[in-house]
Amino acid sequence: MHCPPQIDAEEFFQLMINQHGYRIAHGQDVLKGKTLRFGHMGQVSDDDLLGLLNAIELTLLHLGFPISGRGAAIAGAAEVLARNPMSSAIGQ
């Protein structure tokens, strides 16, 4: 994910871990401070993904980033997951 230029990537990282419990990573090399990387260790549920999207939105709002269509990413992801849950995609 590209970090909006008006957002301090380090502050975004700190808020994501301290307020929402999500640890994310910096971009590497020339992308450090410009991109945000998300990964996982082990299984990820639909709720995990929706929680991450919610935390991203709340953190961006906290930092003053204007978001149009608040909740749209979560609603869109929930609609897709309702048709094809991640649990079925990973064999559960």
PDB file of N, CA and C in Angstrom:
ATOM      1  N   MET A   1       0.855  -1.161   0.000  1.00  0.00           N
ATOM      2  CA  MET A   1       0.000   0.000   0.000  1.00  0.00           C
ATOM      3  C   MET A   1       0.903   1.226   0.000  1.00  0.00           C
ATOM      4  N   HIS A   2       0.619   2.175  -0.870  1.00  0.00           N
ATOM      5  CA  HIS A   2       1.375   3.425  -0.864  1.00  0.00           C
ATOM      6  C   HIS A   2       0.904   4.280   0.300  1.00  0.00           C
ATOM      7  N   CYS A   3       1.837   4.855   0.992  1.00  0.00           N
ATOM      8  CA  CYS A   3       1.522   5.752   2.093  1.00  0.00           C
ATOM      9  C   CYS A   3       1.268   7.143   1.509  1.00  0.00           C
ATOM     10  N   PRO A   4       0.105   7.738   1.796  1.00  0.00           N
ATOM     11  CA  PRO A   4      -0.146   9.089   1.284  1.00  0.00           C
ATOM     12  C   PRO A   4       0.967  10.035   1.731  1.00  0.00           C
ATOM     13  N   PRO A   5       1.426  10.914   0.854  1.00  0.00           N
ATOM     14  CA  PRO A   5       2.566  11.775   1.197  1.00  0.00           C
ATOM     15  C   PRO A   5       2.329  12.667   2.412  1.00  0.00           C
ATOM     16  N   GLN A   6       1.071  13.010   2.688  1.00  0.00           N
ATOM     17  CA  GLN A   6       0.786  13.875   3.833  1.00  0.00           C
ATOM     18  C   GLN A   6       0.716  13.098   5.156  1.00  0.00           C
ATOM     19  N   ILE A   7       0.889  11.778   5.098  1.00  0.00           N
ATOM     20  CA  ILE A   7       0.864  10.934   6.297  1.00  0.00           C
ATOM     21  C   ILE A   7       2.296  10.557   6.668  1.00  0.00           C
ATOM     22  N   ASP A   8       2.629  10.725   7.936  1.00  0.00           N
ATOM     23  CA  ASP A   8       3.930  10.305   8.449  1.00  0.00           C
ATOM     24  C   ASP A   8       3.865   8.793   8.658  1.00  0.00           C
ATOM     25  N   ALA A   9       4.613   8.038   7.866  1.00  0.00           N
ATOM     26  CA  ALA A   9       4.553   6.580   7.913  1.00  0.00           C
ATOM     27  C   ALA A   9       4.895   6.047   9.302  1.00  0.00           C
ATOM     28  N   GLU A  10       5.872   6.625   9.956  1.00  0.00           N
ATOM     29  CA  GLU A  10       6.261   6.142  11.285  1.00  0.00           C
ATOM     30  C   GLU A  10       5.135   6.339  12.290  1.00  0.00           C
ATOM     31  N   GLU A  11       4.462   7.471  12.228  1.00  0.00           N
ATOM     32  CA  GLU A  11       3.325   7.714  13.125  1.00  0.00           C
ATOM     33  C   GLU A  11       2.199   6.722  12.823  1.00  0.00           C
ATOM     34  N   PHE A  12       1.980   6.448  11.533  1.00  0.00           N
ATOM     35  CA  PHE A  12       0.971   5.465  11.128  1.00  0.00           C
ATOM     36  C   PHE A  12       1.304   4.104  11.742  1.00  0.00           C
ATOM     37  N   PHE A  13       2.569   3.671  11.638  1.00  0.00           N
ATOM     38  CA  PHE A  13       2.995   2.383  12.197  1.00  0.00           C
ATOM     39  C   PHE A  13       2.734   2.326  13.701  1.00  0.00           C
ATOM     40  N   GLN A  14       3.108   3.390  14.393  1.00  0.00           N
ATOM     41  CA  GLN A  14       2.952   3.409  15.850  1.00  0.00           C
ATOM     42  C   GLN A  14       1.479   3.362  16.253  1.00  0.00           C
ATOM     43  N   LEU A  15       0.632   4.090  15.568  1.00  0.00           N
ATOM     44  CA  LEU A  15      -0.795   4.075  15.889  1.00  0.00           C
ATOM     45  C   LEU A  15      -1.412   2.704  15.602  1.00  0.00           C
ATOM     46  N   MET A  16      -1.001   2.082  14.517  1.00  0.00           N
ATOM     47  CA  MET A  16      -1.557   0.771  14.177  1.00  0.00           C
ATOM     48  C   MET A  16      -1.233  -0.254  15.261  1.00  0.00           C
ATOM     49  N   ILE A  17      -0.031  -0.251  15.796  1.00  0.00           N
ATOM     50  CA  ILE A  17       0.329  -1.225  16.832  1.00  0.00           C
ATOM     51  C   ILE A  17      -0.219  -0.811  18.189  1.00  0.00           C
ATOM     52  N   ASN A  18      -0.093   0.458  18.545  1.00  0.00           N
ATOM     53  CA  ASN A  18      -0.473   0.899  19.889  1.00  0.00           C
ATOM     54  C   ASN A  18      -1.977   0.991  20.097  1.00  0.00           C
ATOM     55  N   GLN A  19      -2.712   1.392  19.072  1.00  0.00           N
ATOM     56  CA  GLN A  19      -4.157   1.565  19.234  1.00  0.00           C
ATOM     57  C   GLN A  19      -4.969   0.377  18.721  1.00  0.00           C
ATOM     58  N   HIS A  20      -4.409  -0.378  17.778  1.00  0.00           N
ATOM     59  CA  HIS A  20      -5.209  -1.433  17.148  1.00  0.00           C
ATOM     60  C   HIS A  20      -4.572  -2.817  17.212  1.00  0.00           C
ATOM     61  N   GLY A  21      -3.309  -2.901  17.628  1.00  0.00           N
ATOM     62  CA  GLY A  21      -2.659  -4.192  17.773  1.00  0.00           C
ATOM     63  C   GLY A  21      -2.174  -4.826  16.480  1.00  0.00           C
ATOM     64  N   TYR A  22      -2.098  -4.054  15.401  1.00  0.00           N
ATOM     65  CA  TYR A  22      -1.614  -4.569  14.120  1.00  0.00           C
ATOM     66  C   TYR A  22      -0.198  -4.066  13.880  1.00  0.00           C
ATOM     67  N   ARG A  23       0.714  -4.992  13.688  1.00  0.00           N
ATOM     68  CA  ARG A  23       2.101  -4.637  13.376  1.00  0.00           C
ATOM     69  C   ARG A  23       2.261  -4.695  11.859  1.00  0.00           C
ATOM     70  N   ILE A  24       2.680  -3.595  11.285  1.00  0.00           N
ATOM     71  CA  ILE A  24       2.904  -3.531   9.841  1.00  0.00           C
ATOM     72  C   ILE A  24       4.362  -3.187   9.603  1.00  0.00           C
ATOM     73  N   ALA A  25       4.778  -3.283   8.373  1.00  0.00           N
ATOM     74  CA  ALA A  25       6.196  -3.080   8.059  1.00  0.00           C
ATOM     75  C   ALA A  25       6.392  -1.909   7.115  1.00  0.00           C
ATOM     76  N   HIS A  26       7.588  -1.348   7.205  1.00  0.00           N
ATOM     77  CA  HIS A  26       8.008  -0.299   6.274  1.00  0.00           C
ATOM     78  C   HIS A  26       8.249  -0.902   4.902  1.00  0.00           C
ATOM     79  N   GLY A  27       8.195  -0.044   3.901  1.00  0.00           N
ATOM     80  CA  GLY A  27       8.714  -0.449   2.610  1.00  0.00           C
ATOM     81  C   GLY A  27      10.215  -0.622   2.740  1.00  0.00           C
ATOM     82  N   GLN A  28      10.804  -1.314   1.828  1.00  0.00           N
ATOM     83  CA  GLN A  28      12.239  -1.562   1.907  1.00  0.00           C
ATOM     84  C   GLN A  28      12.998  -0.638   0.967  1.00  0.00           C
ATOM     85  N   ASP A  29      14.251  -0.352   1.324  1.00  0.00           N
ATOM     86  CA  ASP A  29      15.176   0.413   0.503  1.00  0.00           C
ATOM     87  C   ASP A  29      14.578   1.775   0.132  1.00  0.00           C
ATOM     88  N   VAL A  30      14.439   2.084  -1.145  1.00  0.00           N
ATOM     89  CA  VAL A  30      13.961   3.399  -1.587  1.00  0.00           C
ATOM     90  C   VAL A  30      12.480   3.600  -1.291  1.00  0.00           C
ATOM     91  N   LEU A  31      11.766   2.536  -0.938  1.00  0.00           N
ATOM     92  CA  LEU A  31      10.334   2.644  -0.639  1.00  0.00           C
ATOM     93  C   LEU A  31      10.053   2.877   0.845  1.00  0.00           C
ATOM     94  N   LYS A  32      11.111   2.893   1.679  1.00  0.00           N
ATOM     95  CA  LYS A  32      10.918   3.129   3.109  1.00  0.00           C
ATOM     96  C   LYS A  32      10.283   4.501   3.325  1.00  0.00           C
ATOM     97  N   GLY A  33       9.203   4.515   4.103  1.00  0.00           N
ATOM     98  CA  GLY A  33       8.463   5.747   4.369  1.00  0.00           C
ATOM     99  C   GLY A  33       7.455   6.088   3.296  1.00  0.00           C
ATOM    100  N   LYS A  34       7.464   5.328   2.193  1.00  0.00           N
ATOM    101  CA  LYS A  34       6.542   5.585   1.089  1.00  0.00           C
ATOM    102  C   LYS A  34       5.493   4.488   0.930  1.00  0.00           C
ATOM    103  N   THR A  35       5.817   3.300   1.422  1.00  0.00           N
ATOM    104  CA  THR A  35       4.870   2.191   1.321  1.00  0.00           C
ATOM    105  C   THR A  35       4.707   1.519   2.674  1.00  0.00           C
ATOM    106  N   LEU A  36       3.578   0.847   2.826  1.00  0.00           N
ATOM    107  CA  LEU A  36       3.270   0.100   4.029  1.00  0.00           C
ATOM    108  C   LEU A  36       3.048  -1.345   3.611  1.00  0.00           C
ATOM    109  N   ARG A  37       3.623  -2.289   4.356  1.00  0.00           N
ATOM    110  CA  ARG A  37       3.491  -3.703   3.992  1.00  0.00           C
ATOM    111  C   ARG A  37       2.729  -4.441   5.085  1.00  0.00           C
ATOM    112  N   PHE A  38       1.821  -5.299   4.647  1.00  0.00           N
ATOM    113  CA  PHE A  38       1.009  -6.092   5.558  1.00  0.00           C
ATOM    114  C   PHE A  38       1.249  -7.556   5.254  1.00  0.00           C
ATOM    115  N   GLY A  39       1.396  -8.349   6.258  1.00  0.00           N
ATOM    116  CA  GLY A  39       1.582  -9.781   6.077  1.00  0.00           C
ATOM    117  C   GLY A  39       0.915 -10.514   7.227  1.00  0.00           C
ATOM    118  N   HIS A  40       1.111 -11.819   7.262  1.00  0.00           N
ATOM    119  CA  HIS A  40       0.541 -12.579   8.356  1.00  0.00           C
ATOM    120  C   HIS A  40       1.401 -13.802   8.634  1.00  0.00           C
ATOM    121  N   MET A  41       1.238 -14.313   9.811  1.00  0.00           N
ATOM    122  CA  MET A  41       1.904 -15.538  10.215  1.00  0.00           C
ATOM    123  C   MET A  41       0.798 -16.527  10.550  1.00  0.00           C
ATOM    124  N   GLY A  42       0.642 -17.555   9.754  1.00  0.00           N
ATOM    125  CA  GLY A  42      -0.384 -18.555  10.029  1.00  0.00           C
ATOM    126  C   GLY A  42      -1.694 -18.232   9.341  1.00  0.00           C
ATOM    127  N   GLN A  43      -2.754 -18.752   9.923  1.00  0.00           N
ATOM    128  CA  GLN A  43      -4.074 -18.606   9.313  1.00  0.00           C
ATOM    129  C   GLN A  43      -4.650 -17.224   9.560  1.00  0.00           C
ATOM    130  N   VAL A  44      -5.424 -16.764   8.592  1.00  0.00           N
ATOM    131  CA  VAL A  44      -6.085 -15.474   8.675  1.00  0.00           C
ATOM    132  C   VAL A  44      -7.568 -15.708   8.423  1.00  0.00           C
ATOM    133  N   SER A  45      -8.394 -15.131   9.261  1.00  0.00           N
ATOM    134  CA  SER A  45      -9.834 -15.292   9.099  1.00  0.00           C
ATOM    135  C   SER A  45     -10.426 -14.071   8.396  1.00  0.00           C
ATOM    136  N   ASP A  46     -11.676 -14.218   8.018  1.00  0.00           N
ATOM    137  CA  ASP A  46     -12.405 -13.086   7.437  1.00  0.00           C
ATOM    138  C   ASP A  46     -12.404 -11.912   8.416  1.00  0.00           C
ATOM    139  N   ASP A  47     -12.643 -12.215   9.685  1.00  0.00           N
ATOM    140  CA  ASP A  47     -12.673 -11.161  10.706  1.00  0.00           C
ATOM    141  C   ASP A  47     -11.321 -10.466  10.847  1.00  0.00           C
ATOM    142  N   ASP A  48     -10.231 -11.216  10.688  1.00  0.00           N
ATOM    143  CA  ASP A  48      -8.894 -10.615  10.745  1.00  0.00           C
ATOM    144  C   ASP A  48      -8.730  -9.568   9.651  1.00  0.00           C
ATOM    145  N   LEU A  49      -9.145  -9.926   8.440  1.00  0.00           N
ATOM    146  CA  LEU A  49      -9.022  -9.003   7.311  1.00  0.00           C
ATOM    147  C   LEU A  49      -9.903  -7.777   7.507  1.00  0.00           C
ATOM    148  N   LEU A  50     -11.138  -7.980   7.924  1.00  0.00           N
ATOM    149  CA  LEU A  50     -12.044  -6.849   8.141  1.00  0.00           C
ATOM    150  C   LEU A  50     -11.539  -5.959   9.270  1.00  0.00           C
ATOM    151  N   GLY A  51     -10.976  -6.560  10.309  1.00  0.00           N
ATOM    152  CA  GLY A  51     -10.409  -5.775  11.405  1.00  0.00           C
ATOM    153  C   GLY A  51      -9.237  -4.926  10.955  1.00  0.00           C
ATOM    154  N   LEU A  52      -8.385  -5.491  10.100  1.00  0.00           N
ATOM    155  CA  LEU A  52      -7.248  -4.742   9.564  1.00  0.00           C
ATOM    156  C   LEU A  52      -7.727  -3.554   8.738  1.00  0.00           C
ATOM    157  N   LEU A  53      -8.691  -3.787   7.868  1.00  0.00           N
ATOM    158  CA  LEU A  53      -9.216  -2.688   7.044  1.00  0.00           C
ATOM    159  C   LEU A  53      -9.811  -1.588   7.922  1.00  0.00           C
ATOM    160  N   ASN A  54     -10.518  -1.975   8.969  1.00  0.00           N
ATOM    161  CA  ASN A  54     -11.088  -0.999   9.887  1.00  0.00           C
ATOM    162  C   ASN A  54      -9.988  -0.209  10.593  1.00  0.00           C
ATOM    163  N   ALA A  55      -8.944  -0.898  11.042  1.00  0.00           N
ATOM    164  CA  ALA A  55      -7.836  -0.229  11.731  1.00  0.00           C
ATOM    165  C   ALA A  55      -7.121   0.752  10.801  1.00  0.00           C
ATOM    166  N   ILE A  56      -6.944   0.381   9.545  1.00  0.00           N
ATOM    167  CA  ILE A  56      -6.311   1.285   8.573  1.00  0.00           C
ATOM    168  C   ILE A  56      -7.153   2.543   8.421  1.00  0.00           C
ATOM    169  N   GLU A  57      -8.467   2.357   8.240  1.00  0.00           N
ATOM    170  CA  GLU A  57      -9.346   3.516   8.068  1.00  0.00           C
ATOM    171  C   GLU A  57      -9.322   4.415   9.300  1.00  0.00           C
ATOM    172  N   LEU A  58      -9.447   3.831  10.479  1.00  0.00           N
ATOM    173  CA  LEU A  58      -9.454   4.631  11.708  1.00  0.00           C
ATOM    174  C   LEU A  58      -8.138   5.369  11.907  1.00  0.00           C
ATOM    175  N   THR A  59      -7.037   4.726  11.574  1.00  0.00           N
ATOM    176  CA  THR A  59      -5.724   5.359  11.723  1.00  0.00           C
ATOM    177  C   THR A  59      -5.564   6.516  10.743  1.00  0.00           C
ATOM    178  N   LEU A  60      -5.980   6.313   9.511  1.00  0.00           N
ATOM    179  CA  LEU A  60      -5.917   7.406   8.528  1.00  0.00           C
ATOM    180  C   LEU A  60      -6.790   8.585   8.976  1.00  0.00           C
ATOM    181  N   LEU A  61      -7.984   8.298   9.476  1.00  0.00           N
ATOM    182  CA  LEU A  61      -8.861   9.366   9.972  1.00  0.00           C
ATOM    183  C   LEU A  61      -8.214  10.096  11.147  1.00  0.00           C
ATOM    184  N   HIS A  62      -7.615   9.343  12.059  1.00  0.00           N
ATOM    185  CA  HIS A  62      -6.935   9.930  13.221  1.00  0.00           C
ATOM    186  C   HIS A  62      -5.829  10.894  12.783  1.00  0.00           C
ATOM    187  N   LEU A  63      -5.157  10.560  11.680  1.00  0.00           N
ATOM    188  CA  LEU A  63      -4.069  11.396  11.173  1.00  0.00           C
ATOM    189  C   LEU A  63      -4.555  12.523  10.261  1.00  0.00           C
ATOM    190  N   GLY A  64      -5.877  12.655  10.132  1.00  0.00           N
ATOM    191  CA  GLY A  64      -6.432  13.765   9.364  1.00  0.00           C
ATOM    192  C   GLY A  64      -6.556  13.520   7.882  1.00  0.00           C
ATOM    193  N   PHE A  65      -6.412  12.272   7.442  1.00  0.00           N
ATOM    194  CA  PHE A  65      -6.539  11.967   6.021  1.00  0.00           C
ATOM    195  C   PHE A  65      -8.016  11.920   5.657  1.00  0.00           C
ATOM    196  N   PRO A  66      -8.422  12.668   4.637  1.00  0.00           N
ATOM    197  CA  PRO A  66      -9.843  12.667   4.266  1.00  0.00           C
ATOM    198  C   PRO A  66     -10.239  11.349   3.587  1.00  0.00           C
ATOM    199  N   ILE A  67     -11.279  10.729   4.107  1.00  0.00           N
ATOM    200  CA  ILE A  67     -11.766   9.472   3.535  1.00  0.00           C
ATOM    201  C   ILE A  67     -13.192   9.683   3.066  1.00  0.00           C
ATOM    202  N   SER A  68     -13.399   9.495   1.780  1.00  0.00           N
ATOM    203  CA  SER A  68     -14.765   9.578   1.258  1.00  0.00           C
ATOM    204  C   SER A  68     -15.348   8.175   1.264  1.00  0.00           C
ATOM    205  N   GLY A  69     -16.625   8.073   1.501  1.00  0.00           N
ATOM    206  CA  GLY A  69     -17.252   6.756   1.537  1.00  0.00           C
ATOM    207  C   GLY A  69     -16.760   5.936   2.709  1.00  0.00           C
ATOM    208  N   ARG A  70     -16.773   6.556   3.874  1.00  0.00           N
ATOM    209  CA  ARG A  70     -16.268   5.887   5.078  1.00  0.00           C
ATOM    210  C   ARG A  70     -16.905   4.510   5.240  1.00  0.00           C
ATOM    211  N   GLY A  71     -16.061   3.504   5.468  1.00  0.00           N
ATOM    212  CA  GLY A  71     -16.533   2.136   5.630  1.00  0.00           C
ATOM    213  C   GLY A  71     -16.674   1.370   4.331  1.00  0.00           C
ATOM    214  N   ALA A  72     -16.386   2.014   3.204  1.00  0.00           N
ATOM    215  CA  ALA A  72     -16.570   1.373   1.894  1.00  0.00           C
ATOM    216  C   ALA A  72     -15.638   0.178   1.700  1.00  0.00           C
ATOM    217  N   ALA A  73     -14.405   0.276   2.159  1.00  0.00           N
ATOM    218  CA  ALA A  73     -13.459  -0.845   1.995  1.00  0.00           C
ATOM    219  C   ALA A  73     -13.937  -2.060   2.783  1.00  0.00           C
ATOM    220  N   ILE A  74     -14.407  -1.817   3.993  1.00  0.00           N
ATOM    221  CA  ILE A  74     -14.883  -2.905   4.835  1.00  0.00           C
ATOM    222  C   ILE A  74     -16.144  -3.521   4.235  1.00  0.00           C
ATOM    223  N   ALA A  75     -17.064  -2.671   3.791  1.00  0.00           N
ATOM    224  CA  ALA A  75     -18.299  -3.177   3.186  1.00  0.00           C
ATOM    225  C   ALA A  75     -18.008  -3.970   1.921  1.00  0.00           C
ATOM    226  N   GLY A  76     -17.100  -3.466   1.087  1.00  0.00           N
ATOM    227  CA  GLY A  76     -16.739  -4.171  -0.146  1.00  0.00           C
ATOM    228  C   GLY A  76     -16.085  -5.502   0.134  1.00  0.00           C
ATOM    229  N   ALA A  77     -15.168  -5.522   1.098  1.00  0.00           N
ATOM    230  CA  ALA A  77     -14.493  -6.771   1.455  1.00  0.00           C
ATOM    231  C   ALA A  77     -15.481  -7.762   2.058  1.00  0.00           C
ATOM    232  N   ALA A  78     -16.398  -7.278   2.902  1.00  0.00           N
ATOM    233  CA  ALA A  78     -17.397  -8.166   3.509  1.00  0.00           C
ATOM    234  C   ALA A  78     -18.285  -8.797   2.450  1.00  0.00           C
ATOM    235  N   GLU A  79     -18.628  -8.021   1.425  1.00  0.00           N
ATOM    236  CA  GLU A  79     -19.458  -8.544   0.330  1.00  0.00           C
ATOM    237  C   GLU A  79     -18.725  -9.655  -0.422  1.00  0.00           C
ATOM    238  N   VAL A  80     -17.455  -9.436  -0.726  1.00  0.00           N
ATOM    239  CA  VAL A  80     -16.661 -10.452  -1.421  1.00  0.00           C
ATOM    240  C   VAL A  80     -16.498 -11.690  -0.543  1.00  0.00           C
ATOM    241  N   LEU A  81     -16.207 -11.489   0.737  1.00  0.00           N
ATOM    242  CA  LEU A  81     -15.996 -12.613   1.647  1.00  0.00           C
ATOM    243  C   LEU A  81     -17.277 -13.415   1.870  1.00  0.00           C
ATOM    244  N   ALA A  82     -18.433 -12.748   1.791  1.00  0.00           N
ATOM    245  CA  ALA A  82     -19.701 -13.469   1.937  1.00  0.00           C
ATOM    246  C   ALA A  82     -19.874 -14.477   0.804  1.00  0.00           C
ATOM    247  N   ARG A  83     -19.364 -14.140  -0.370  1.00  0.00           N
ATOM    248  CA  ARG A  83     -19.462 -15.046  -1.522  1.00  0.00           C
ATOM    249  C   ARG A  83     -18.361 -16.100  -1.501  1.00  0.00           C
ATOM    250  N   ASN A  84     -17.199 -15.757  -0.949  1.00  0.00           N
ATOM    251  CA  ASN A  84     -16.063 -16.673  -0.961  1.00  0.00           C
ATOM    252  C   ASN A  84     -15.228 -16.445   0.305  1.00  0.00           C
ATOM    253  N   PRO A  85     -15.640 -17.025   1.428  1.00  0.00           N
ATOM    254  CA  PRO A  85     -14.905 -16.816   2.688  1.00  0.00           C
ATOM    255  C   PRO A  85     -13.451 -17.273   2.567  1.00  0.00           C
ATOM    256  N   MET A  86     -12.575 -16.552   3.264  1.00  0.00           N
ATOM    257  CA  MET A  86     -11.162 -16.918   3.239  1.00  0.00           C
ATOM    258  C   MET A  86     -10.968 -18.313   3.792  1.00  0.00           C
ATOM    259  N   SER A  87     -11.795 -18.726   4.747  1.00  0.00           N
ATOM    260  CA  SER A  87     -11.635 -20.059   5.338  1.00  0.00           C
ATOM    261  C   SER A  87     -11.816 -21.146   4.284  1.00  0.00           C
ATOM    262  N   SER A  88     -12.698 -20.919   3.303  1.00  0.00           N
ATOM    263  CA  SER A  88     -12.867 -21.929   2.252  1.00  0.00           C
ATOM    264  C   SER A  88     -11.687 -21.890   1.281  1.00  0.00           C
ATOM    265  N   ALA A  89     -11.051 -20.725   1.169  1.00  0.00           N
ATOM    266  CA  ALA A  89      -9.919 -20.594   0.258  1.00  0.00           C
ATOM    267  C   ALA A  89      -8.669 -21.262   0.815  1.00  0.00           C
ATOM    268  N   ILE A  90      -8.604 -21.430   2.141  1.00  0.00           N
ATOM    269  CA  ILE A  90      -7.423 -22.060   2.732  1.00  0.00           C
ATOM    270  C   ILE A  90      -7.711 -23.474   3.195  1.00  0.00           C
ATOM    271  N   GLY A  91      -8.841 -24.019   2.757  1.00  0.00           N
ATOM    272  CA  GLY A  91      -9.102 -25.426   2.993  1.00  0.00           C
ATOM    273  C   GLY A  91      -9.731 -25.777   4.322  1.00  0.00           C
ATOM    274  N   GLN A  92     -10.393 -24.841   4.951  1.00  0.00           N
ATOM    275  CA  GLN A  92     -11.070 -25.165   6.211  1.00  0.00           C
ATOM    276  C   GLN A  92     -12.523 -25.399   6.001  1.00  0.00           C
TER     277      GLN A  92
END
